[in-house]
């Protein structure tokens, strides 16, 4: 008997019109792309600098910092999981278990506008990375190169989040509004 710990993307689409395979894979990859940065962020909540060198100490108000960092990580992961709705049936029809709205069709623009707005905002992240590479914006200093490599490995996948959300919104728009 095997235990399946990870949810696999469905082989067949449960939507009215078929979802492109690339969009299905991209939507299911998004939470995994965001997870490393969420995990990277958590030690900062406990005043562990993750190898970063600062001129001043981190603020000692852990009561404020802890909920902020945990909340940011949870909200980031939830936003990435919500993008799966752009390729699944619950992105077209509100699930029945939701009071007052269950069973109603989702208007395409109710999903497209937030997806495009979020994707556009998240697409600014790669610009910041490029500006750091060029030297226009100061980079964070690290104690050694290993901390810097770990930071880059955890944070760099976020650069794909915005463009992927925009591509998913485009595919959702084509599937829902155009024949």
JSON list of C-alpha atoms in Angstrom, two decimals:
[
{"chain": "A", "resi": 1, "resn": "UNK", "atom": "CA", "xyz": [0.00, 0.00, 0.00]},
{"chain": "A", "resi": 2, "resn": "UNK", "atom": "CA", "xyz": [1.43, 3.37, -0.98]},
{"chain": "A", "resi": 3, "resn": "UNK", "atom": "CA", "xyz": [0.66, 6.64, 0.70]},
{"chain": "A", "resi": 4, "resn": "UNK", "atom": "CA", "xyz": [0.33, 9.58, -1.63]},
{"chain": "A", "resi": 5, "resn": "UNK", "atom": "CA", "xyz": [1.50, 12.67, 0.26]},
{"chain": "A", "resi": 6, "resn": "UNK", "atom": "CA", "xyz": [1.47, 15.15, -2.60]},
{"chain": "A", "resi": 7, "resn": "UNK", "atom": "CA", "xyz": [-1.61, 16.10, -4.57]},
{"chain": "A", "resi": 8, "resn": "UNK", "atom": "CA", "xyz": [-1.07, 15.49, -8.26]},
{"chain": "A", "resi": 9, "resn": "UNK", "atom": "CA", "xyz": [-2.53, 17.70, -10.92]},
{"chain": "A", "resi": 10, "resn": "UNK", "atom": "CA", "xyz": [-5.49, 15.98, -12.56]},
{"chain": "A", "resi": 11, "resn": "UNK", "atom": "CA", "xyz": [-4.85, 14.21, -15.85]},
{"chain": "A", "resi": 12, "resn": "UNK", "atom": "CA", "xyz": [-8.11, 15.53, -17.31]},
{"chain": "A", "resi": 13, "resn": "UNK", "atom": "CA", "xyz": [-9.41, 19.02, -16.76]},
{"chain": "A", "resi": 14, "resn": "UNK", "atom": "CA", "xyz": [-12.57, 19.53, -14.72]},
{"chain": "A", "resi": 15, "resn": "UNK", "atom": "CA", "xyz": [-13.25, 22.90, -16.35]},
{"chain": "A", "resi": 16, "resn": "UNK", "atom": "CA", "xyz": [-15.81, 23.71, -19.05]},
{"chain": "A", "resi": 17, "resn": "UNK", "atom": "CA", "xyz": [-13.12, 24.15, -21.68]},
{"chain": "A", "resi": 18, "resn": "UNK", "atom": "CA", "xyz": [-9.81, 22.29, -21.57]},
{"chain": "A", "resi": 19, "resn": "UNK", "atom": "CA", "xyz": [-6.89, 23.94, -19.79]},
{"chain": "A", "resi": 20, "resn": "UNK", "atom": "CA", "xyz": [-3.55, 23.97, -21.63]},
{"chain": "A", "resi": 21, "resn": "UNK", "atom": "CA", "xyz": [-1.14, 21.49, -20.08]},
{"chain": "A", "resi": 22, "resn": "UNK", "atom": "CA", "xyz": [1.50, 24.20, -19.55]},
{"chain": "A", "resi": 23, "resn": "UNK", "atom": "CA", "xyz": [-0.99, 26.29, -17.55]},
{"chain": "A", "resi": 24, "resn": "UNK", "atom": "CA", "xyz": [-1.97, 23.34, -15.37]},
{"chain": "A", "resi": 25, "resn": "UNK", "atom": "CA", "xyz": [1.66, 22.56, -14.62]},
{"chain": "A", "resi": 26, "resn": "UNK", "atom": "CA", "xyz": [2.56, 26.20, -14.00]},
{"chain": "A", "resi": 27, "resn": "UNK", "atom": "CA", "xyz": [-0.36, 26.71, -11.60]},
{"chain": "A", "resi": 28, "resn": "UNK", "atom": "CA", "xyz": [0.58, 23.64, -9.58]},
{"chain": "A", "resi": 29, "resn": "UNK", "atom": "CA", "xyz": [4.26, 24.69, -9.56]},
{"chain": "A", "resi": 30, "resn": "UNK", "atom": "CA", "xyz": [3.57, 28.17, -8.13]},
{"chain": "A", "resi": 31, "resn": "UNK", "atom": "CA", "xyz": [3.13, 27.15, -4.47]},
{"chain": "A", "resi": 32, "resn": "UNK", "atom": "CA", "xyz": [6.41, 25.22, -4.70]},
{"chain": "A", "resi": 33, "resn": "UNK", "atom": "CA", "xyz": [8.19, 28.27, -6.18]},
{"chain": "A", "resi": 34, "resn": "UNK", "atom": "CA", "xyz": [6.97, 30.51, -3.35]},
{"chain": "A", "resi": 35, "resn": "UNK", "atom": "CA", "xyz": [7.67, 28.05, -0.51]},
{"chain": "A", "resi": 36, "resn": "UNK", "atom": "CA", "xyz": [11.48, 28.51, -0.31]},
{"chain": "A", "resi": 37, "resn": "UNK", "atom": "CA", "xyz": [11.17, 32.27, 0.24]},
{"chain": "A", "resi": 38, "resn": "UNK", "atom": "CA", "xyz": [8.48, 31.71, 2.88]},
{"chain": "A", "resi": 39, "resn": "UNK", "atom": "CA", "xyz": [10.76, 29.30, 4.72]},
{"chain": "A", "resi": 40, "resn": "UNK", "atom": "CA", "xyz": [13.76, 31.63, 4.30]},
{"chain": "A", "resi": 41, "resn": "UNK", "atom": "CA", "xyz": [11.79, 34.42, 5.95]},
{"chain": "A", "resi": 42, "resn": "UNK", "atom": "CA", "xyz": [10.77, 32.49, 9.10]},
{"chain": "A", "resi": 43, "resn": "UNK", "atom": "CA", "xyz": [14.11, 32.61, 11.03]},
{"chain": "A", "resi": 44, "resn": "UNK", "atom": "CA", "xyz": [14.01, 36.42, 10.87]},
{"chain": "A", "resi": 45, "resn": "UNK", "atom": "CA", "xyz": [10.94, 36.26, 13.12]},
{"chain": "A", "resi": 46, "resn": "UNK", "atom": "CA", "xyz": [13.19, 34.88, 15.87]},
{"chain": "A", "resi": 47, "resn": "UNK", "atom": "CA", "xyz": [15.94, 37.48, 15.33]},
{"chain": "A", "resi": 48, "resn": "UNK", "atom": "CA", "xyz": [18.21, 35.08, 13.42]},
{"chain": "A", "resi": 49, "resn": "UNK", "atom": "CA", "xyz": [19.80, 37.16, 10.60]},
{"chain": "A", "resi": 50, "resn": "UNK", "atom": "CA", "xyz": [20.46, 34.22, 8.21]},
{"chain": "A", "resi": 51, "resn": "UNK", "atom": "CA", "xyz": [24.03, 35.38, 7.62]},
{"chain": "A", "resi": 52, "resn": "UNK", "atom": "CA", "xyz": [23.10, 38.94, 6.73]},
{"chain": "A", "resi": 53, "resn": "UNK", "atom": "CA", "xyz": [25.40, 41.68, 7.96]},
{"chain": "A", "resi": 54, "resn": "UNK", "atom": "CA", "xyz": [23.64, 44.83, 9.13]},
{"chain": "A", "resi": 55, "resn": "UNK", "atom": "CA", "xyz": [25.05, 48.08, 10.47]},
{"chain": "A", "resi": 56, "resn": "UNK", "atom": "CA", "xyz": [22.45, 48.03, 13.23]},
{"chain": "A", "resi": 57, "resn": "UNK", "atom": "CA", "xyz": [20.75, 45.21, 15.10]},
{"chain": "A", "resi": 58, "resn": "UNK", "atom": "CA", "xyz": [17.35, 43.98, 14.06]},
{"chain": "A", "resi": 59, "resn": "UNK", "atom": "CA", "xyz": [14.46, 45.49, 16.03]},
{"chain": "A", "resi": 60, "resn": "UNK", "atom": "CA", "xyz": [13.87, 43.70, 19.31]},
{"chain": "A", "resi": 61, "resn": "UNK", "atom": "CA", "xyz": [10.08, 43.92, 19.06]},
{"chain": "A", "resi": 62, "resn": "UNK", "atom": "CA", "xyz": [9.55, 40.22, 18.38]},
{"chain": "A", "resi": 63, "resn": "UNK", "atom": "CA", "xyz": [5.88, 40.53, 19.38]},
{"chain": "A", "resi": 64, "resn": "UNK", "atom": "CA", "xyz": [5.34, 42.70, 16.30]},
{"chain": "A", "resi": 65, "resn": "UNK", "atom": "CA", "xyz": [7.89, 40.98, 14.03]},
{"chain": "A", "resi": 66, "resn": "UNK", "atom": "CA", "xyz": [6.70, 37.41, 14.67]},
{"chain": "A", "resi": 67, "resn": "UNK", "atom": "CA", "xyz": [3.06, 37.80, 13.51]},
{"chain": "A", "resi": 68, "resn": "UNK", "atom": "CA", "xyz": [4.14, 40.02, 10.59]},
{"chain": "A", "resi": 69, "resn": "UNK", "atom": "CA", "xyz": [6.64, 37.52, 9.20]},
{"chain": "A", "resi": 70, "resn": "UNK", "atom": "CA", "xyz": [4.44, 34.47, 9.80]},
{"chain": "A", "resi": 71, "resn": "UNK", "atom": "CA", "xyz": [1.45, 36.31, 8.34]},
{"chain": "A", "resi": 72, "resn": "UNK", "atom": "CA", "xyz": [3.42, 37.38, 5.28]},
{"chain": "A", "resi": 73, "resn": "UNK", "atom": "CA", "xyz": [4.61, 33.81, 4.69]},
{"chain": "A", "resi": 74, "resn": "UNK", "atom": "CA", "xyz": [1.13, 32.33, 5.10]},
{"chain": "A", "resi": 75, "resn": "UNK", "atom": "CA", "xyz": [-0.51, 34.98, 2.90]},
{"chain": "A", "resi": 76, "resn": "UNK", "atom": "CA", "xyz": [2.16, 34.50, 0.21]},
{"chain": "A", "resi": 77, "resn": "UNK", "atom": "CA", "xyz": [1.56, 30.76, 0.14]},
{"chain": "A", "resi": 78, "resn": "UNK", "atom": "CA", "xyz": [-2.23, 31.21, 0.12]},
{"chain": "A", "resi": 79, "resn": "UNK", "atom": "CA", "xyz": [-1.97, 33.64, -2.80]},
{"chain": "A", "resi": 80, "resn": "UNK", "atom": "CA", "xyz": [0.11, 31.11, -4.71]},
{"chain": "A", "resi": 81, "resn": "UNK", "atom": "CA", "xyz": [-2.40, 28.35, -3.94]},
{"chain": "A", "resi": 82, "resn": "UNK", "atom": "CA", "xyz": [-5.25, 30.60, -5.05]},
{"chain": "A", "resi": 83, "resn": "UNK", "atom": "CA", "xyz": [-3.68, 30.76, -8.52]},
{"chain": "A", "resi": 84, "resn": "UNK", "atom": "CA", "xyz": [-4.66, 27.10, -8.95]},
{"chain": "A", "resi": 85, "resn": "UNK", "atom": "CA", "xyz": [-8.21, 28.40, -9.28]},
{"chain": "A", "resi": 86, "resn": "UNK", "atom": "CA", "xyz": [-7.26, 29.82, -12.66]},
{"chain": "A", "resi": 87, "resn": "UNK", "atom": "CA", "xyz": [-7.00, 26.25, -14.00]},
{"chain": "A", "resi": 88, "resn": "UNK", "atom": "CA", "xyz": [-9.63, 24.42, -11.95]},
{"chain": "A", "resi": 89, "resn": "UNK", "atom": "CA", "xyz": [-13.41, 24.24, -11.81]},
{"chain": "A", "resi": 90, "resn": "UNK", "atom": "CA", "xyz": [-13.59, 26.23, -8.57]},
{"chain": "A", "resi": 91, "resn": "UNK", "atom": "CA", "xyz": [-12.20, 29.17, -10.53]},
{"chain": "A", "resi": 92, "resn": "UNK", "atom": "CA", "xyz": [-15.29, 29.03, -12.76]},
{"chain": "A", "resi": 93, "resn": "UNK", "atom": "CA", "xyz": [-18.04, 28.04, -10.32]},
{"chain": "A", "resi": 94, "resn": "UNK", "atom": "CA", "xyz": [-17.99, 28.93, -6.62]},
{"chain": "A", "resi": 95, "resn": "UNK", "atom": "CA", "xyz": [-17.81, 25.71, -4.54]},
{"chain": "A", "resi": 96, "resn": "UNK", "atom": "CA", "xyz": [-21.11, 24.70, -2.92]},
{"chain": "A", "resi": 97, "resn": "UNK", "atom": "CA", "xyz": [-19.70, 24.77, 0.61]},
{"chain": "A", "resi": 98, "resn": "UNK", "atom": "CA", "xyz": [-19.27, 28.58, 0.48]},
{"chain": "A", "resi": 99, "resn": "UNK", "atom": "CA", "xyz": [-22.35, 30.20, 2.06]},
{"chain": "A", "resi": 100, "resn": "UNK", "atom": "CA", "xyz": [-24.57, 32.45, -0.09]},
{"chain": "A", "resi": 101, "resn": "UNK", "atom": "CA", "xyz": [-22.32, 32.17, -3.17]},
{"chain": "A", "resi": 102, "resn": "UNK", "atom": "CA", "xyz": [-21.98, 28.40, -3.58]},
{"chain": "A", "resi": 103, "resn": "UNK", "atom": "CA", "xyz": [-22.90, 27.14, -7.04]},
{"chain": "A", "resi": 104, "resn": "UNK", "atom": "CA", "xyz": [-22.81, 30.55, -8.74]},
{"chain": "A", "resi": 105, "resn": "UNK", "atom": "CA", "xyz": [-20.64, 31.13, -11.78]},
{"chain": "A", "resi": 106, "resn": "UNK", "atom": "CA", "xyz": [-17.55, 33.26, -11.29]},
{"chain": "A", "resi": 107, "resn": "UNK", "atom": "CA", "xyz": [-17.53, 36.16, -13.70]},
{"chain": "A", "resi": 108, "resn": "UNK", "atom": "CA", "xyz": [-14.32, 36.03, -15.72]},
{"chain": "A", "resi": 109, "resn": "UNK", "atom": "CA", "xyz": [-13.29, 39.58, -14.84]},
{"chain": "A", "resi": 110, "resn": "UNK", "atom": "CA", "xyz": [-13.67, 38.79, -11.11]},
{"chain": "A", "resi": 111, "resn": "UNK", "atom": "CA", "xyz": [-10.69, 36.45, -11.50]},
{"chain": "A", "resi": 112, "resn": "UNK", "atom": "CA", "xyz": [-8.81, 38.17, -14.32]},
{"chain": "A", "resi": 113, "resn": "UNK", "atom": "CA", "xyz": [-8.55, 41.65, -12.78]},
{"chain": "A", "resi": 114, "resn": "UNK", "atom": "CA", "xyz": [-7.03, 40.51, -9.45]},
{"chain": "A", "resi": 115, "resn": "UNK", "atom": "CA", "xyz": [-4.74, 38.06, -11.26]},
{"chain": "A", "resi": 116, "resn": "UNK", "atom": "CA", "xyz": [-3.43, 40.70, -13.67]},
{"chain": "A", "resi": 117, "resn": "UNK", "atom": "CA", "xyz": [-3.04, 43.28, -10.88]},
{"chain": "A", "resi": 118, "resn": "UNK", "atom": "CA", "xyz": [-1.21, 40.81, -8.66]},
{"chain": "A", "resi": 119, "resn": "UNK", "atom": "CA", "xyz": [0.91, 39.52, -11.54]},
{"chain": "A", "resi": 120, "resn": "UNK", "atom": "CA", "xyz": [1.86, 43.07, -12.54]},
{"chain": "A", "resi": 121, "resn": "UNK", "atom": "CA", "xyz": [2.86, 43.97, -8.98]},
{"chain": "A", "resi": 122, "resn": "UNK", "atom": "CA", "xyz": [4.83, 40.74, -8.58]},
{"chain": "A", "resi": 123, "resn": "UNK", "atom": "CA", "xyz": [6.56, 41.34, -11.92]},
{"chain": "A", "resi": 124, "resn": "UNK", "atom": "CA", "xyz": [8.46, 44.21, -10.29]},
{"chain": "A", "resi": 125, "resn": "UNK", "atom": "CA", "xyz": [10.52, 41.68, -8.30]},
{"chain": "A", "resi": 126, "resn": "UNK", "atom": "CA", "xyz": [12.76, 40.70, -11.25]},
{"chain": "A", "resi": 127, "resn": "UNK", "atom": "CA", "xyz": [13.46, 44.40, -11.90]},
{"chain": "A", "resi": 128, "resn": "UNK", "atom": "CA", "xyz": [14.82, 44.74, -8.35]},
{"chain": "A", "resi": 129, "resn": "UNK", "atom": "CA", "xyz": [17.01, 41.66, -8.88]},
{"chain": "A", "resi": 130, "resn": "UNK", "atom": "CA", "xyz": [18.41, 42.99, -12.16]},
{"chain": "A", "resi": 131, "resn": "UNK", "atom": "CA", "xyz": [19.12, 46.38, -10.56]},
{"chain": "A", "resi": 132, "resn": "UNK", "atom": "CA", "xyz": [21.05, 44.60, -7.81]},
{"chain": "A", "resi": 133, "resn": "UNK", "atom": "CA", "xyz": [23.06, 42.59, -10.36]},
{"chain": "A", "resi": 134, "resn": "UNK", "atom": "CA", "xyz": [23.93, 45.74, -12.30]},
{"chain": "A", "resi": 135, "resn": "UNK", "atom": "CA", "xyz": [24.93, 47.54, -9.12]},
{"chain": "A", "resi": 136, "resn": "UNK", "atom": "CA", "xyz": [22.35, 50.32, -9.26]},
{"chain": "A", "resi": 137, "resn": "UNK", "atom": "CA", "xyz": [20.74, 49.14, -6.00]},
{"chain": "A", "resi": 138, "resn": "UNK", "atom": "CA", "xyz": [22.81, 48.02, -3.02]},
{"chain": "A", "resi": 139, "resn": "UNK", "atom": "CA", "xyz": [22.77, 44.34, -2.23]},
{"chain": "A", "resi": 140, "resn": "UNK", "atom": "CA", "xyz": [22.49, 42.91, 1.25]},
{"chain": "A", "resi": 141, "resn": "UNK", "atom": "CA", "xyz": [25.89, 41.91, 2.64]},
{"chain": "A", "resi": 142, "resn": "UNK", "atom": "CA", "xyz": [26.37, 38.36, 3.93]},
{"chain": "A", "resi": 143, "resn": "UNK", "atom": "CA", "xyz": [28.91, 36.85, 6.32]},
{"chain": "A", "resi": 144, "resn": "UNK", "atom": "CA", "xyz": [30.14, 34.47, 3.61]},
{"chain": "A", "resi": 145, "resn": "UNK", "atom": "CA", "xyz": [29.35, 33.27, 0.12]},
{"chain": "A", "resi": 146, "resn": "UNK", "atom": "CA", "xyz": [27.39, 30.22, 1.35]},
{"chain": "A", "resi": 147, "resn": "UNK", "atom": "CA", "xyz": [24.76, 32.38, 3.01]},
{"chain": "A", "resi": 148, "resn": "UNK", "atom": "CA", "xyz": [24.53, 34.42, -0.18]},
{"chain": "A", "resi": 149, "resn": "UNK", "atom": "CA", "xyz": [24.06, 31.29, -2.31]},
{"chain": "A", "resi": 150, "resn": "UNK", "atom": "CA", "xyz": [21.36, 30.00, 0.06]},
{"chain": "A", "resi": 151, "resn": "UNK", "atom": "CA", "xyz": [19.57, 33.36, -0.05]},
{"chain": "A", "resi": 152, "resn": "UNK", "atom": "CA", "xyz": [19.70, 33.45, -3.85]},
{"chain": "A", "resi": 153, "resn": "UNK", "atom": "CA", "xyz": [18.42, 29.87, -4.08]},
{"chain": "A", "resi": 154, "resn": "UNK", "atom": "CA", "xyz": [15.49, 30.64, -1.78]},
{"chain": "A", "resi": 155, "resn": "UNK", "atom": "CA", "xyz": [14.53, 34.08, -3.07]},
{"chain": "A", "resi": 156, "resn": "UNK", "atom": "CA", "xyz": [15.24, 33.84, -6.82]},
{"chain": "A", "resi": 157, "resn": "UNK", "atom": "CA", "xyz": [12.25, 31.60, -7.67]},
{"chain": "A", "resi": 158, "resn": "UNK", "atom": "CA", "xyz": [9.99, 34.51, -6.62]},
{"chain": "A", "resi": 159, "resn": "UNK", "atom": "CA", "xyz": [11.10, 36.30, -9.80]},
{"chain": "A", "resi": 160, "resn": "UNK", "atom": "CA", "xyz": [8.96, 33.85, -11.80]},
{"chain": "A", "resi": 161, "resn": "UNK", "atom": "CA", "xyz": [5.80, 34.38, -9.75]},
{"chain": "A", "resi": 162, "resn": "UNK", "atom": "CA", "xyz": [4.53, 37.54, -11.48]},
{"chain": "A", "resi": 163, "resn": "UNK", "atom": "CA", "xyz": [5.10, 36.43, -15.08]},
{"chain": "A", "resi": 164, "resn": "UNK", "atom": "CA", "xyz": [3.53, 33.01, -14.37]},
{"chain": "A", "resi": 165, "resn": "UNK", "atom": "CA", "xyz": [0.43, 34.63, -12.84]},
{"chain": "A", "resi": 166, "resn": "UNK", "atom": "CA", "xyz": [0.12, 36.92, -15.87]},
{"chain": "A", "resi": 167, "resn": "UNK", "atom": "CA", "xyz": [0.42, 33.94, -18.22]},
{"chain": "A", "resi": 168, "resn": "UNK", "atom": "CA", "xyz": [-2.20, 32.03, -16.21]},
{"chain": "A", "resi": 169, "resn": "UNK", "atom": "CA", "xyz": [-4.53, 35.03, -16.30]},
{"chain": "A", "resi": 170, "resn": "UNK", "atom": "CA", "xyz": [-4.10, 35.21, -20.08]},
{"chain": "A", "resi": 171, "resn": "UNK", "atom": "CA", "xyz": [-4.90, 31.51, -20.47]},
{"chain": "A", "resi": 172, "resn": "UNK", "atom": "CA", "xyz": [-7.90, 31.87, -18.15]},
{"chain": "A", "resi": 173, "resn": "UNK", "atom": "CA", "xyz": [-9.15, 34.84, -20.18]},
{"chain": "A", "resi": 174, "resn": "UNK", "atom": "CA", "xyz": [-8.81, 32.98, -23.47]},
{"chain": "A", "resi": 175, "resn": "UNK", "atom": "CA", "xyz": [-10.52, 29.91, -22.08]},
{"chain": "A", "resi": 176, "resn": "UNK", "atom": "CA", "xyz": [-13.41, 31.71, -20.38]},
{"chain": "A", "resi": 177, "resn": "UNK", "atom": "CA", "xyz": [-14.18, 34.61, -22.71]},
{"chain": "A", "resi": 178, "resn": "UNK", "atom": "CA", "xyz": [-13.17, 33.50, -26.18]},
{"chain": "A", "resi": 179, "resn": "UNK", "atom": "CA", "xyz": [-14.29, 30.49, -28.13]}
]
